[in-house]
Protein backbone atom coordinates (compact mmCIF):
# COMPACT_ATOMS: atom_id res chain seq x y z
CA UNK A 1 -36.94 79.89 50.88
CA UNK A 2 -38.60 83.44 51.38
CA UNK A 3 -41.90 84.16 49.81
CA UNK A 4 -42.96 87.49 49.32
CA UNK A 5 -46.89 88.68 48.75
CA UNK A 6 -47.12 92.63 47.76
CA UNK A 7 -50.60 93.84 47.50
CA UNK A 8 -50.59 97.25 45.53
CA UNK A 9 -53.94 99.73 44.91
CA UNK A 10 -53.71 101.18 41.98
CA UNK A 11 -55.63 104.30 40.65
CA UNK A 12 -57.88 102.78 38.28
CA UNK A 13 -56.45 104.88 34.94
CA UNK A 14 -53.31 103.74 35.93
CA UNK A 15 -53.35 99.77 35.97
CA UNK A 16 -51.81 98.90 32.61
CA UNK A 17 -48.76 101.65 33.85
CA UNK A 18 -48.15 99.77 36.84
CA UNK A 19 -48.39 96.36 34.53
CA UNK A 20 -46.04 97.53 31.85
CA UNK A 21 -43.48 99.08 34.78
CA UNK A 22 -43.89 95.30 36.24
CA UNK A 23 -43.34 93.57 32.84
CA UNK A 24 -39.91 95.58 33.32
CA UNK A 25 -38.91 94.71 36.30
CA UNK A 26 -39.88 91.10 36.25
CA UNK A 27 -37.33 90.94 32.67
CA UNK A 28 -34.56 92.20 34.43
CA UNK A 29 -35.72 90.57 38.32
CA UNK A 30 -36.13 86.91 37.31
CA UNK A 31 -32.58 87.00 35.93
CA UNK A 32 -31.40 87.58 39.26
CA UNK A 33 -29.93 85.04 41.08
CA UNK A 34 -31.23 83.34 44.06
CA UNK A 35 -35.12 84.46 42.18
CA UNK A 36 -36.96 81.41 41.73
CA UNK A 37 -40.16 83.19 41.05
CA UNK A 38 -41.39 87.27 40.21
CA UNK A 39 -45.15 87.16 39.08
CA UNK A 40 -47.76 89.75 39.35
CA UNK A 41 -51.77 88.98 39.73
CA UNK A 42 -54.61 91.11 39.18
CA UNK A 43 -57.97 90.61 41.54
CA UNK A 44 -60.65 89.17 39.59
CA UNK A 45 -63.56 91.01 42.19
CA UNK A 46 -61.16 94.52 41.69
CA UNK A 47 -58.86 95.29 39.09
CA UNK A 48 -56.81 97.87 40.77
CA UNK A 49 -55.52 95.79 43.51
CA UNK A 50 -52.35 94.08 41.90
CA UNK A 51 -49.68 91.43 43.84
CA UNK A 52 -46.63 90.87 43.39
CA UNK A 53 -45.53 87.05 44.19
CA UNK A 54 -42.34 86.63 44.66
CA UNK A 55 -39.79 83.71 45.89
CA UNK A 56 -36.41 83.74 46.70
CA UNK A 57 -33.55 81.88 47.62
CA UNK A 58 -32.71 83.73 51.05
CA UNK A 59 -33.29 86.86 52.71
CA UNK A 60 -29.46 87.64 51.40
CA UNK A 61 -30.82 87.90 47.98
CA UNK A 62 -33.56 89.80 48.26
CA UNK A 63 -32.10 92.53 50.07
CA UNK A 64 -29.27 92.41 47.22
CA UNK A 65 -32.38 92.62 44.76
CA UNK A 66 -34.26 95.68 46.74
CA UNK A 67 -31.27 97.30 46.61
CA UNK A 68 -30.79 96.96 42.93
CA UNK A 69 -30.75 99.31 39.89
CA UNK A 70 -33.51 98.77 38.41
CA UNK A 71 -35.80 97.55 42.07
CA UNK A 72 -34.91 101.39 43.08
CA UNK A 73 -35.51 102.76 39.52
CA UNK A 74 -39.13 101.16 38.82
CA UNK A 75 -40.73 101.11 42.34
CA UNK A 76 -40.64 104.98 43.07
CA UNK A 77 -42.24 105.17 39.72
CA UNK A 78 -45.11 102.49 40.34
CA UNK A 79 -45.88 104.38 43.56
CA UNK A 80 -46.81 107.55 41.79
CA UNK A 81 -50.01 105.36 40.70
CA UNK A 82 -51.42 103.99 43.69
CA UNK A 83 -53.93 105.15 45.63
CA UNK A 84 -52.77 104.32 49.33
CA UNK A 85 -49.56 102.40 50.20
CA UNK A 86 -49.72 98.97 49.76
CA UNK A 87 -49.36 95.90 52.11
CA UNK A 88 -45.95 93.82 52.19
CA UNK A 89 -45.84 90.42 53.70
CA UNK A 90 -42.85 88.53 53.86
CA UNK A 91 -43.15 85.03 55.17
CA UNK A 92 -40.34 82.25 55.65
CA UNK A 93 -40.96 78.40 54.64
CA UNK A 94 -41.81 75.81 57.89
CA UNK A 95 -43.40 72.69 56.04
């Protein structure tokens, strides 16, 4: 299982963009195979930074769903509304 944690700082007039772009790609995302989870959180100390959460079958899939139509549609766009680039973790299951 792969478990992905993107952190995203968002220009504060800007939040509910990013959050309705997200709603998007989470309808089409979590229809994907091999997702087993595709949630986004907002920081209850700072409302503009958002995460993604995100688990997945395998690495295979989630390269298959970065390189989607939508994943390559919707992300360019949410990027136009942050204020610096974001931090992308992605960490592998051991226990």
């Amino acid at each position: 299982m792969i478990k992905v944690v993107a952190k995203h700082y968002v220009k504060e007039d800007k939040i509910q963009n990013v959050i309705e772009l997200a709603k998007e790609l989470a309808a089409t995302t979590v229809k994907e195979e091999g997702c087993i989870k595709y949630e986004m959180y907002q920081d209850e100390k700072d409302k503009t930074i958002l995460t993604m959460i995100e688990e997945w079958q395998d690495k295979k899939v989630l390269e298959k769903h970065m390189s989607s139509e939508h994943f390559q549609r919707i992300v360019p766009l949410m990027s136009e509304f942050m204020t610096k680039s974001g931090e992308i973790n992605i960490y592998s299951k051991v226990v």
